[in-house]
């Protein structure tokens, strides 16, 4: 298997470069999904390409609100391999949406050039998680190149919305795809994600009373009111983290609950007090809590902060649920799938599979929390997800591809071609 991966590796690196060159920001994923669909079809898989508008997503209690995104333009791809085998079936899933690259002049290389240097590939999405997507596809290629075929049904899935709602992953489940296990090769640095936080996105629309700054005392500034609310949420997050020491999974992680204001917009003129301000925020939650509880907490924090403010108490900010309503999740130890992955990892890396706790969300939550499908989050090593000079180590991709191929071989079983 190892030599089959080595023989294909130049091709895999070129494939990953092509993947990174698609600027697949949210709402702009259709071209990369079309390209992947054609790649899957060339490999002889049965390809189901559908959009979020093609499934009854919003009848599902876990569907998250989508903001200014056309569901019909959000394409999902499921490639199925099925030879009526006798092994355990498997979902291999990866997201192809990437987050914005930020100011390009702060990158060493253009963010979508997929430059390879000193054993690393640089680019937005190179690590998170197009490297993992290449690994799951080329793991199956290696099995075939070695003269074998998996002895079970496999769904290779590339989804959108992982970075904003999770609705891409959820839509594949609503579409009816199930298996005995799921592996999502997010860039975990070859560790297994044992527990992960959940998250809620919300937007605050704050108003002000615009006046000429010469008479600032007669008006109010929405930007200053927004600052007051940001401080309140920072203090609230401290109280949540003080309680986090009681969480059975995250008790030893310092401040596992992160609050972030990721986007701020507001005001129209330097000499007018700001008439409006909008904040896009994200708050994490732990496995002992639910998104609904987190949302009630956000409402309470906002109400408290506004109560003591002369302007905001009369002119409350509008609160909009703008994306993630994600459960936290735990990968329960001791599943058969984890055992098989542990052996595959040991063979590929010559080391024991270690686990980690993640203060970010990933798509495994739907499989394990909502559908009872054991779901493993395990993938390559890289640096700088969502940061400048995001990069992935090529040698890590090679070994992770081997590890996934061995996992497929032992989970699904093999037959000789
Ligand atoms: Zn990711």
mmCIF file of C-alpha atoms and ligand atoms in Angstrom:
data_model
loop_
_atom_site.group_PDB
_atom_site.id
_atom_site.type_symbol
_atom_site.label_atom_id
_atom_site.label_comp_id
_atom_site.label_asym_id
_atom_site.label_seq_id
_atom_site.Cartn_x
_atom_site.Cartn_y
_atom_site.Cartn_z
ATOM 1 C CA UNK A 1 0.000 0.000 0.000
ATOM 2 C CA UNK A 2 2.830 2.326 0.952
ATOM 3 C CA UNK A 3 4.511 1.988 -2.461
ATOM 4 C CA UNK A 4 1.170 2.627 -4.237
ATOM 5 C CA UNK A 5 0.858 5.900 -2.302
ATOM 6 C CA UNK A 6 4.464 6.842 -3.130
ATOM 7 C CA UNK A 7 3.937 6.122 -6.845
ATOM 8 C CA UNK A 8 0.886 8.389 -6.879
ATOM 9 C CA UNK A 9 2.257 11.087 -4.621
ATOM 10 C CA UNK A 10 3.386 13.601 -7.252
ATOM 11 C CA UNK A 11 -0.068 13.293 -8.764
ATOM 12 C CA UNK A 12 -1.628 13.808 -5.332
ATOM 13 C CA UNK A 13 0.411 16.971 -4.717
ATOM 14 C CA UNK A 14 -0.617 18.334 -8.133
ATOM 15 C CA UNK A 15 -4.239 17.444 -7.333
ATOM 16 C CA UNK A 16 -4.030 19.315 -4.022
ATOM 17 C CA UNK A 17 -2.468 22.325 -5.745
ATOM 18 C CA UNK A 18 -5.376 22.423 -8.174
ATOM 19 C CA UNK A 19 -7.821 22.171 -5.253
ATOM 20 C CA UNK A 20 -6.166 25.073 -3.405
ATOM 21 C CA UNK A 21 -6.204 27.195 -6.563
ATOM 22 C CA UNK A 22 -10.005 27.283 -6.424
ATOM 23 C CA UNK A 23 -10.889 30.284 -4.273
ATOM 24 C CA UNK A 24 -13.769 28.417 -2.673
ATOM 25 C CA UNK A 25 -15.042 31.027 -0.248
ATOM 26 C CA UNK A 26 -18.526 30.636 1.137
ATOM 27 C CA UNK A 27 -21.054 30.888 -1.690
ATOM 28 C CA UNK A 28 -18.325 30.434 -4.309
ATOM 29 C CA UNK A 29 -17.762 26.698 -4.021
ATOM 30 C CA UNK A 30 -19.623 25.553 -7.144
ATOM 31 C CA UNK A 31 -16.572 25.486 -9.490
ATOM 32 C CA UNK A 32 -14.466 23.335 -7.147
ATOM 33 C CA UNK A 33 -17.406 21.029 -6.513
ATOM 34 C CA UNK A 34 -17.963 20.619 -10.262
ATOM 35 C CA UNK A 35 -14.290 19.812 -10.698
ATOM 36 C CA UNK A 36 -14.385 17.264 -7.868
ATOM 37 C CA UNK A 37 -17.542 15.688 -9.292
ATOM 38 C CA UNK A 38 -15.703 15.154 -12.586
ATOM 39 C CA UNK A 39 -12.686 13.726 -10.728
ATOM 40 C CA UNK A 40 -14.970 11.266 -8.947
ATOM 41 C CA UNK A 41 -16.751 10.315 -12.172
ATOM 42 C CA UNK A 42 -13.382 9.629 -13.852
ATOM 43 C CA UNK A 43 -12.636 7.197 -11.052
ATOM 44 C CA UNK A 44 -15.837 5.307 -11.767
ATOM 45 C CA UNK A 45 -17.799 6.384 -8.709
ATOM 46 C CA UNK A 46 -21.523 7.061 -8.879
ATOM 47 C CA UNK A 47 -21.798 10.815 -8.349
ATOM 48 C CA UNK A 48 -24.700 12.600 -6.670
ATOM 49 C CA UNK A 49 -24.366 16.366 -6.950
ATOM 50 C CA UNK A 50 -27.093 18.349 -5.226
ATOM 51 C CA UNK A 51 -27.661 21.686 -3.580
ATOM 52 C CA UNK A 52 -28.957 22.666 -0.160
ATOM 53 C CA UNK A 53 -32.206 23.662 -1.900
ATOM 54 C CA UNK A 54 -32.669 20.052 -3.109
ATOM 55 C CA UNK A 55 -33.158 18.650 0.407
ATOM 56 C CA UNK A 56 -35.663 19.569 3.112
ATOM 57 C CA UNK A 57 -32.948 21.033 5.260
ATOM 58 C CA UNK A 58 -35.071 23.498 7.151
ATOM 59 C CA UNK A 59 -37.410 20.835 8.418
ATOM 60 C CA UNK A 60 -34.428 19.454 10.330
ATOM 61 C CA UNK A 61 -34.131 20.705 13.926
ATOM 62 C CA UNK A 62 -30.341 21.019 13.612
ATOM 63 C CA UNK A 63 -30.329 23.143 10.449
ATOM 64 C CA UNK A 64 -28.659 26.475 11.175
ATOM 65 C CA UNK A 65 -29.771 29.825 9.736
ATOM 66 C CA UNK A 66 -27.983 30.806 6.529
ATOM 67 C CA UNK A 67 -27.328 34.434 6.067
ATOM 68 C CA UNK A 68 -27.281 36.028 2.600
ATOM 69 C CA UNK A 69 -26.352 32.725 0.986
ATOM 70 C CA UNK A 70 -28.459 31.138 -1.743
ATOM 71 C CA UNK A 71 -29.024 27.487 -0.760
ATOM 72 C CA UNK A 72 -29.405 26.578 -4.443
ATOM 73 C CA UNK A 73 -25.849 27.718 -5.098
ATOM 74 C CA UNK A 74 -24.347 25.666 -2.278
ATOM 75 C CA UNK A 75 -23.431 22.395 -4.019
ATOM 76 C CA UNK A 76 -22.653 19.117 -2.274
ATOM 77 C CA UNK A 77 -20.959 16.113 -3.879
ATOM 78 C CA UNK A 78 -21.361 12.495 -2.782
ATOM 79 C CA UNK A 79 -19.386 9.890 -4.746
ATOM 80 C CA UNK A 80 -20.397 6.319 -3.986
ATOM 81 C CA UNK A 81 -18.353 3.192 -4.430
ATOM 82 C CA UNK A 82 -20.487 0.070 -3.976
ATOM 83 C CA UNK A 83 -19.681 -3.483 -5.020
ATOM 84 C CA UNK A 84 -22.241 -5.179 -2.760
ATOM 85 C CA UNK A 85 -19.413 -6.186 -0.461
ATOM 86 C CA UNK A 86 -19.645 -7.767 2.960
ATOM 87 C CA UNK A 87 -17.547 -5.348 4.980
ATOM 88 C CA UNK A 88 -18.482 -2.376 7.123
ATOM 89 C CA UNK A 89 -19.571 0.687 5.192
ATOM 90 C CA UNK A 90 -17.848 4.044 5.529
ATOM 91 C CA UNK A 91 -18.335 7.756 4.945
ATOM 92 C CA UNK A 92 -15.186 9.763 4.154
ATOM 93 C CA UNK A 93 -16.093 13.431 4.322
ATOM 94 C CA UNK A 94 -14.252 16.717 3.876
ATOM 95 C CA UNK A 95 -15.259 20.347 3.515
ATOM 96 C CA UNK A 96 -14.026 22.445 0.615
ATOM 97 C CA UNK A 97 -15.191 25.856 1.811
ATOM 98 C CA UNK A 98 -12.378 28.130 2.993
ATOM 99 C CA UNK A 99 -12.384 31.292 5.086
ATOM 100 C CA UNK A 100 -11.369 34.685 3.626
ATOM 101 C CA UNK A 101 -7.636 35.158 3.159
ATOM 102 C CA UNK A 102 -7.425 38.725 4.552
ATOM 103 C CA UNK A 103 -4.991 41.329 3.198
ATOM 104 C CA UNK A 104 -2.985 39.583 0.488
ATOM 105 C CA UNK A 105 0.140 41.677 1.132
ATOM 106 C CA UNK A 106 0.532 39.990 4.506
ATOM 107 C CA UNK A 107 1.060 36.605 2.831
ATOM 108 C CA UNK A 108 4.547 35.487 1.732
ATOM 109 C CA UNK A 109 3.004 33.962 -1.409
ATOM 110 C CA UNK A 110 -0.318 34.660 -3.103
ATOM 111 C CA UNK A 111 -2.876 32.752 -1.012
ATOM 112 C CA UNK A 112 -4.284 30.730 -3.925
ATOM 113 C CA UNK A 113 -0.999 30.024 -5.727
ATOM 114 C CA UNK A 114 -0.484 26.759 -3.782
ATOM 115 C CA UNK A 115 3.276 27.289 -3.726
ATOM 116 C CA UNK A 116 5.338 24.252 -2.676
ATOM 117 C CA UNK A 117 8.526 25.050 -0.802
ATOM 118 C CA UNK A 118 10.806 23.122 1.584
ATOM 119 C CA UNK A 119 8.353 20.255 1.926
ATOM 120 C CA UNK A 120 5.297 22.421 2.603
ATOM 121 C CA UNK A 121 2.365 23.621 0.525
ATOM 122 C CA UNK A 122 1.217 27.177 1.257
ATOM 123 C CA UNK A 123 -2.255 28.538 0.634
ATOM 124 C CA UNK A 124 -5.689 29.262 2.040
ATOM 125 C CA UNK A 125 -7.328 25.877 2.536
ATOM 126 C CA UNK A 126 -4.101 23.938 1.909
ATOM 127 C CA UNK A 127 -4.254 22.727 5.492
ATOM 128 C CA UNK A 128 -7.941 23.286 6.411
ATOM 129 C CA UNK A 129 -8.907 21.029 4.850
ATOM 130 C CA UNK A 130 -8.116 20.407 1.229
ATOM 131 C CA UNK A 131 -5.065 18.354 2.277
ATOM 132 C CA UNK A 132 -7.398 15.954 4.067
ATOM 133 C CA UNK A 133 -9.712 15.848 1.055
ATOM 134 C CA UNK A 134 -6.755 14.843 -1.143
ATOM 135 C CA UNK A 135 -5.778 12.193 1.427
ATOM 136 C CA UNK A 136 -9.196 10.507 1.477
ATOM 137 C CA UNK A 137 -9.426 10.459 -2.328
ATOM 138 C CA UNK A 138 -5.877 9.198 -2.869
ATOM 139 C CA UNK A 139 -6.197 6.595 -0.102
ATOM 140 C CA UNK A 140 -8.867 4.903 -2.238
ATOM 141 C CA UNK A 141 -6.752 5.409 -5.369
ATOM 142 C CA UNK A 142 -3.840 3.651 -3.639
ATOM 143 C CA UNK A 143 -5.990 0.670 -2.710
ATOM 144 C CA UNK A 144 -6.943 0.263 -6.353
ATOM 145 C CA UNK A 145 -3.364 0.843 -7.552
ATOM 146 C CA UNK A 146 -2.236 -1.914 -5.188
ATOM 147 C CA UNK A 147 -4.663 -4.284 -6.928
ATOM 148 C CA UNK A 148 -7.505 -4.323 -4.404
ATOM 149 C CA UNK A 149 -11.015 -2.983 -3.957
ATOM 150 C CA UNK A 150 -12.792 -2.186 -0.672
ATOM 151 C CA UNK A 151 -15.301 -4.864 0.264
ATOM 152 C CA UNK A 152 -17.983 -2.419 1.406
ATOM 153 C CA UNK A 153 -19.932 0.622 0.331
ATOM 154 C CA UNK A 154 -18.032 3.889 0.665
ATOM 155 C CA UNK A 155 -19.357 7.433 0.292
ATOM 156 C CA UNK A 156 -16.741 10.044 -0.521
ATOM 157 C CA UNK A 157 -18.306 13.397 0.288
ATOM 158 C CA UNK A 158 -17.171 16.959 -0.293
ATOM 159 C CA UNK A 159 -19.349 19.511 1.456
ATOM 160 C CA UNK A 160 -19.735 23.260 1.974
ATOM 161 C CA UNK A 161 -20.803 25.359 4.973
ATOM 162 C CA UNK A 162 -18.437 23.713 7.480
ATOM 163 C CA UNK A 163 -16.975 27.089 8.377
ATOM 164 C CA UNK A 164 -20.336 28.790 8.944
ATOM 165 C CA UNK A 165 -23.304 26.504 9.692
ATOM 166 C CA UNK A 166 -22.562 22.814 9.113
ATOM 167 C CA UNK A 167 -25.559 22.613 6.790
ATOM 168 C CA UNK A 168 -23.481 20.941 4.044
ATOM 169 C CA UNK A 169 -22.712 17.894 6.193
ATOM 170 C CA UNK A 170 -26.254 17.845 7.541
ATOM 171 C CA UNK A 171 -27.694 17.892 4.015
ATOM 172 C CA UNK A 172 -25.896 14.639 3.115
ATOM 173 C CA UNK A 173 -27.569 12.967 6.094
ATOM 174 C CA UNK A 174 -30.960 14.461 5.190
ATOM 175 C CA UNK A 175 -30.349 13.149 1.651
ATOM 176 C CA UNK A 176 -30.131 9.679 3.231
ATOM 177 C CA UNK A 177 -26.425 8.804 3.269
ATOM 178 C CA UNK A 178 -25.509 6.582 6.201
ATOM 179 C CA UNK A 179 -22.670 4.211 7.032
ATOM 180 C CA UNK A 180 -21.225 2.119 9.853
ATOM 181 C CA UNK A 181 -18.597 4.793 10.528
ATOM 182 C CA UNK A 182 -17.453 8.190 9.348
ATOM 183 C CA UNK A 183 -13.954 9.636 9.066
ATOM 184 C CA UNK A 184 -13.366 13.358 8.563
ATOM 185 C CA UNK A 185 -9.692 14.128 7.853
ATOM 186 C CA UNK A 186 -9.566 17.640 9.295
ATOM 187 C CA UNK A 187 -5.975 18.731 9.970
ATOM 188 C CA UNK A 188 -5.609 17.349 13.494
ATOM 189 C CA UNK A 189 -1.857 16.718 13.260
ATOM 190 C CA UNK A 190 -2.469 12.936 13.257
ATOM 191 C CA UNK A 191 -4.363 13.031 16.545
ATOM 192 C CA UNK A 192 -7.924 11.907 17.137
ATOM 193 C CA UNK A 193 -10.295 14.647 18.260
ATOM 194 C CA UNK A 194 -11.700 13.256 21.506
ATOM 195 C CA UNK A 195 -13.998 16.137 22.354
ATOM 196 C CA UNK A 196 -14.864 19.378 20.646
ATOM 197 C CA UNK A 197 -16.730 22.503 21.618
ATOM 198 C CA UNK A 198 -19.910 23.711 19.987
ATOM 199 C CA UNK A 199 -20.488 27.269 18.806
ATOM 200 C CA UNK A 200 -23.197 29.855 18.188
ATOM 201 C CA UNK A 201 -22.964 32.736 15.738
ATOM 202 C CA UNK A 202 -24.892 35.935 16.337
ATOM 203 C CA UNK A 203 -25.061 39.439 14.962
ATOM 204 C CA UNK A 204 -25.778 42.596 16.942
ATOM 205 C CA UNK A 205 -27.269 45.523 15.055
ATOM 206 C CA UNK A 206 -26.692 48.582 17.196
ATOM 207 C CA UNK A 207 -28.259 51.956 16.517
ATOM 208 C CA UNK A 208 -27.041 55.480 17.347
ATOM 209 C CA UNK A 209 -28.251 59.056 17.155
ATOM 210 C CA UNK A 210 -26.134 60.817 14.543
ATOM 211 C CA UNK A 211 -25.234 64.446 15.166
ATOM 212 C CA UNK A 212 -22.351 66.657 14.126
ATOM 213 C CA UNK A 213 -19.458 65.741 16.373
ATOM 214 C CA UNK A 214 -19.261 69.427 17.366
ATOM 215 C CA UNK A 215 -22.360 68.667 19.489
ATOM 216 C CA UNK A 216 -21.526 65.051 20.288
ATOM 217 C CA UNK A 217 -23.130 65.353 23.724
ATOM 218 C CA UNK A 218 -26.549 65.736 22.054
ATOM 219 C CA UNK A 219 -26.318 62.440 20.161
ATOM 220 C CA UNK A 220 -24.994 58.918 20.665
ATOM 221 C CA UNK A 221 -22.502 56.772 18.803
ATOM 222 C CA UNK A 222 -23.501 53.260 17.739
ATOM 223 C CA UNK A 223 -19.798 52.370 17.633
ATOM 224 C CA UNK A 224 -19.297 53.354 21.284
ATOM 225 C CA UNK A 225 -22.483 51.496 22.273
ATOM 226 C CA UNK A 226 -21.153 48.428 20.420
ATOM 227 C CA UNK A 227 -17.890 48.715 22.379
ATOM 228 C CA UNK A 228 -19.925 48.625 25.588
ATOM 229 C CA UNK A 229 -21.594 45.397 24.407
ATOM 230 C CA UNK A 230 -18.276 43.806 23.395
ATOM 231 C CA UNK A 231 -16.911 44.413 26.908
ATOM 232 C CA UNK A 232 -20.034 42.868 28.413
ATOM 233 C CA UNK A 233 -19.611 39.718 26.317
ATOM 234 C CA UNK A 234 -15.911 39.520 27.233
ATOM 235 C CA UNK A 235 -16.834 39.631 30.933
ATOM 236 C CA UNK A 236 -19.617 37.074 30.398
ATOM 237 C CA UNK A 237 -17.146 34.735 28.686
ATOM 238 C CA UNK A 238 -14.894 34.964 31.757
ATOM 239 C CA UNK A 239 -17.754 33.719 33.936
ATOM 240 C CA UNK A 240 -18.400 30.844 31.503
ATOM 241 C CA UNK A 241 -14.733 29.859 31.585
ATOM 242 C CA UNK A 242 -14.699 30.006 35.381
ATOM 243 C CA UNK A 243 -17.421 27.327 35.302
ATOM 244 C CA UNK A 244 -15.597 25.342 32.590
ATOM 245 C CA UNK A 245 -13.289 23.881 35.255
ATOM 246 C CA UNK A 246 -16.235 21.599 36.114
ATOM 247 C CA UNK A 247 -16.511 20.171 32.607
ATOM 248 C CA UNK A 248 -15.485 16.535 32.526
ATOM 249 C CA UNK A 249 -13.641 16.896 29.186
ATOM 250 C CA UNK A 250 -12.349 20.470 29.159
ATOM 251 C CA UNK A 251 -11.568 20.962 32.878
ATOM 252 C CA UNK A 252 -7.804 21.101 32.236
ATOM 253 C CA UNK A 253 -7.988 23.396 29.204
ATOM 254 C CA UNK A 254 -7.457 27.049 30.074
ATOM 255 C CA UNK A 255 -10.350 29.213 28.859
ATOM 256 C CA UNK A 256 -11.831 26.698 26.406
ATOM 257 C CA UNK A 257 -14.804 28.944 25.624
ATOM 258 C CA UNK A 258 -13.795 31.570 23.108
ATOM 259 C CA UNK A 259 -15.779 34.672 22.298
ATOM 260 C CA UNK A 260 -14.852 36.472 19.109
ATOM 261 C CA UNK A 261 -16.027 39.558 17.277
ATOM 262 C CA UNK A 262 -14.971 38.596 13.770
ATOM 263 C CA UNK A 263 -16.574 41.392 11.744
ATOM 264 C CA UNK A 264 -17.359 44.963 12.702
ATOM 265 C CA UNK A 265 -18.999 47.499 10.424
ATOM 266 C CA UNK A 266 -20.455 50.864 11.188
ATOM 267 C CA UNK A 267 -20.682 54.578 10.798
ATOM 268 C CA UNK A 268 -20.749 56.763 7.702
ATOM 269 C CA UNK A 269 -18.678 59.864 8.401
ATOM 270 C CA UNK A 270 -15.676 60.872 10.511
ATOM 271 C CA UNK A 271 -17.406 64.022 11.770
ATOM 272 C CA UNK A 272 -20.790 62.409 12.552
ATOM 273 C CA UNK A 273 -21.466 60.250 15.585
ATOM 274 C CA UNK A 274 -22.085 56.769 14.225
ATOM 275 C CA UNK A 275 -25.705 56.046 13.304
ATOM 276 C CA UNK A 276 -25.236 52.290 13.127
ATOM 277 C CA UNK A 277 -22.833 49.490 13.974
ATOM 278 C CA UNK A 278 -22.970 45.763 13.272
ATOM 279 C CA UNK A 279 -20.982 43.093 15.081
ATOM 280 C CA UNK A 280 -20.641 39.487 13.918
ATOM 281 C CA UNK A 281 -19.826 37.321 16.915
ATOM 282 C CA UNK A 282 -19.059 33.725 17.796
ATOM 283 C CA UNK A 283 -19.339 32.135 21.240
ATOM 284 C CA UNK A 284 -18.229 28.589 22.071
ATOM 285 C CA UNK A 285 -19.983 26.069 24.323
ATOM 286 C CA UNK A 286 -18.924 22.882 26.105
ATOM 287 C CA UNK A 287 -20.282 19.314 25.968
ATOM 288 C CA UNK A 288 -22.236 19.847 29.211
ATOM 289 C CA UNK A 289 -24.273 22.577 27.517
ATOM 290 C CA UNK A 290 -26.466 22.954 24.413
ATOM 291 C CA UNK A 291 -26.647 25.602 21.691
ATOM 292 C CA UNK A 292 -30.091 26.553 23.042
ATOM 293 C CA UNK A 293 -28.655 27.176 26.504
ATOM 294 C CA UNK A 294 -25.838 29.204 24.967
ATOM 295 C CA UNK A 295 -28.402 31.267 23.047
ATOM 296 C CA UNK A 296 -30.400 31.965 26.221
ATOM 297 C CA UNK A 297 -27.139 33.036 27.872
ATOM 298 C CA UNK A 298 -26.367 35.413 25.013
ATOM 299 C CA UNK A 299 -29.851 36.949 25.289
ATOM 300 C CA UNK A 300 -29.421 37.416 29.039
ATOM 301 C CA UNK A 301 -25.951 38.932 28.725
ATOM 302 C CA UNK A 302 -27.260 41.376 26.145
ATOM 303 C CA UNK A 303 -30.301 42.309 28.251
ATOM 304 C CA UNK A 304 -28.136 42.932 31.335
ATOM 305 C CA UNK A 305 -25.652 45.056 29.418
ATOM 306 C CA UNK A 306 -28.421 47.183 27.908
ATOM 307 C CA UNK A 307 -30.350 47.611 31.131
ATOM 308 C CA UNK A 308 -27.633 49.823 32.642
ATOM 309 C CA UNK A 309 -27.114 51.980 29.568
ATOM 310 C CA UNK A 310 -29.233 55.097 29.085
ATOM 311 C CA UNK A 311 -29.407 54.831 25.314
ATOM 312 C CA UNK A 312 -29.413 51.031 24.843
ATOM 313 C CA UNK A 313 -32.108 50.509 27.476
ATOM 314 C CA UNK A 314 -34.436 52.622 25.286
ATOM 315 C CA UNK A 315 -32.969 51.518 21.942
ATOM 316 C CA UNK A 316 -31.959 47.881 22.298
ATOM 317 C CA UNK A 317 -29.684 46.275 19.737
ATOM 318 C CA UNK A 318 -31.271 43.811 17.361
ATOM 319 C CA UNK A 319 -29.992 40.261 17.929
ATOM 320 C CA UNK A 320 -29.846 38.010 14.851
ATOM 321 C CA UNK A 321 -28.876 34.331 14.854
ATOM 322 C CA UNK A 322 -26.562 34.360 11.879
ATOM 323 C CA UNK A 323 -25.029 30.907 11.496
ATOM 324 C CA UNK A 324 -23.688 28.085 13.675
ATOM 325 C CA UNK A 325 -25.932 26.552 16.308
ATOM 326 C CA UNK A 326 -23.494 23.723 16.734
ATOM 327 C CA UNK A 327 -23.555 21.063 19.418
ATOM 328 C CA UNK A 328 -20.369 20.192 21.214
ATOM 329 C CA UNK A 329 -19.471 16.538 20.710
ATOM 330 C CA UNK A 330 -17.476 13.733 22.276
ATOM 331 C CA UNK A 331 -15.925 10.865 20.366
ATOM 332 C CA UNK A 332 -16.740 8.157 22.910
ATOM 333 C CA UNK A 333 -13.612 6.090 23.599
ATOM 334 C CA UNK A 334 -13.429 2.444 22.677
ATOM 335 C CA UNK A 335 -15.439 2.265 19.442
ATOM 336 C CA UNK A 336 -14.514 -0.448 16.945
ATOM 337 C CA UNK A 337 -13.712 2.270 14.387
ATOM 338 C CA UNK A 338 -11.284 3.947 16.769
ATOM 339 C CA UNK A 339 -9.576 0.598 17.367
ATOM 340 C CA UNK A 340 -9.104 0.084 13.628
ATOM 341 C CA UNK A 341 -7.786 3.631 13.192
ATOM 342 C CA UNK A 342 -5.364 3.124 16.084
ATOM 343 C CA UNK A 343 -3.817 0.098 14.356
ATOM 344 C CA UNK A 344 -3.650 1.915 10.987
ATOM 345 C CA UNK A 345 -2.008 4.933 12.604
ATOM 346 C CA UNK A 346 0.527 2.752 14.434
ATOM 347 C CA UNK A 347 1.491 1.068 11.157
ATOM 348 C CA UNK A 348 1.760 4.336 9.201
ATOM 349 C CA UNK A 349 3.519 6.453 11.842
ATOM 350 C CA UNK A 350 5.164 3.902 14.141
ATOM 351 C CA UNK A 351 3.518 5.612 17.112
ATOM 352 C CA UNK A 352 0.442 5.298 19.290
ATOM 353 C CA UNK A 353 -2.640 7.275 18.244
ATOM 354 C CA UNK A 354 -3.039 10.171 20.647
ATOM 355 C CA UNK A 355 -6.145 12.202 21.179
ATOM 356 C CA UNK A 356 -6.749 15.908 21.648
ATOM 357 C CA UNK A 357 -9.428 18.323 22.734
ATOM 358 C CA UNK A 358 -10.564 20.900 20.221
ATOM 359 C CA UNK A 359 -11.794 24.409 20.961
ATOM 360 C CA UNK A 360 -13.155 24.565 17.406
ATOM 361 C CA UNK A 361 -16.174 22.822 15.894
ATOM 362 C CA UNK A 362 -16.117 20.226 13.114
ATOM 363 C CA UNK A 363 -18.757 18.288 11.179
ATOM 364 C CA UNK A 364 -18.397 14.972 13.071
ATOM 365 C CA UNK A 365 -21.034 16.239 15.524
ATOM 366 C CA UNK A 366 -23.976 15.407 13.238
ATOM 367 C CA UNK A 367 -22.868 11.810 12.712
ATOM 368 C CA UNK A 368 -22.151 10.983 16.357
ATOM 369 C CA UNK A 369 -24.651 13.228 18.181
ATOM 370 C CA UNK A 370 -27.651 13.072 15.844
ATOM 371 C CA UNK A 371 -27.327 9.853 13.816
ATOM 372 C CA UNK A 372 -25.477 7.402 16.089
ATOM 373 C CA UNK A 373 -22.686 6.909 13.560
ATOM 374 C CA UNK A 374 -19.218 6.604 15.145
ATOM 375 C CA UNK A 375 -17.292 9.544 13.695
ATOM 376 C CA UNK A 376 -13.540 10.074 13.784
ATOM 377 C CA UNK A 377 -11.831 13.393 13.173
ATOM 378 C CA UNK A 378 -8.226 12.648 12.200
ATOM 379 C CA UNK A 379 -5.997 14.126 9.529
ATOM 380 C CA UNK A 380 -2.737 15.759 8.462
ATOM 381 C CA UNK A 381 -0.380 18.205 10.128
ATOM 382 C CA UNK A 382 -0.175 21.845 9.169
ATOM 383 C CA UNK A 383 0.185 25.337 10.560
ATOM 384 C CA UNK A 384 -2.034 28.382 10.497
ATOM 385 C CA UNK A 385 -5.675 27.483 9.853
ATOM 386 C CA UNK A 386 -7.559 30.760 9.182
ATOM 387 C CA UNK A 387 -4.186 32.594 9.413
ATOM 388 C CA UNK A 388 -1.645 34.111 7.017
ATOM 389 C CA UNK A 389 0.739 31.632 5.378
ATOM 390 C CA UNK A 390 -1.494 28.662 6.119
ATOM 391 C CA UNK A 391 0.502 25.582 5.167
ATOM 392 C CA UNK A 392 0.500 21.815 5.274
ATOM 393 C CA UNK A 393 3.443 19.455 5.517
ATOM 394 C CA UNK A 394 3.658 17.191 2.464
ATOM 395 C CA UNK A 395 5.273 14.273 4.279
ATOM 396 C CA UNK A 396 2.406 14.368 6.730
ATOM 397 C CA UNK A 397 -0.099 14.145 3.867
ATOM 398 C CA UNK A 398 1.734 11.110 2.501
ATOM 399 C CA UNK A 399 1.636 9.276 5.837
ATOM 400 C CA UNK A 400 -1.940 10.323 6.587
ATOM 401 C CA UNK A 401 -2.998 8.994 3.180
ATOM 402 C CA UNK A 402 -1.362 5.684 4.087
ATOM 403 C CA UNK A 403 -3.036 5.665 7.476
ATOM 404 C CA UNK A 404 -6.467 6.300 5.902
ATOM 405 C CA UNK A 405 -5.860 3.621 3.251
ATOM 406 C CA UNK A 406 -4.986 1.088 5.971
ATOM 407 C CA UNK A 407 -8.036 2.175 7.959
ATOM 408 C CA UNK A 408 -10.284 1.631 4.917
ATOM 409 C CA UNK A 409 -8.627 -1.731 4.230
ATOM 410 C CA UNK A 410 -9.276 -3.004 7.749
ATOM 411 C CA UNK A 411 -12.657 -1.362 8.328
ATOM 412 C CA UNK A 412 -14.249 -2.244 4.993
ATOM 413 C CA UNK A 413 -12.136 -5.294 4.152
ATOM 414 C CA UNK A 414 -10.512 -5.809 0.759
ATOM 415 C CA UNK A 415 -11.029 -8.066 -2.197
ATOM 416 C CA UNK A 416 -8.489 -8.762 -4.919
ATOM 417 C CA UNK A 417 -9.201 -7.033 -8.216
HETATM 418 ZN ZN1 LIG B 1 -11.773 22.570 8.708
#
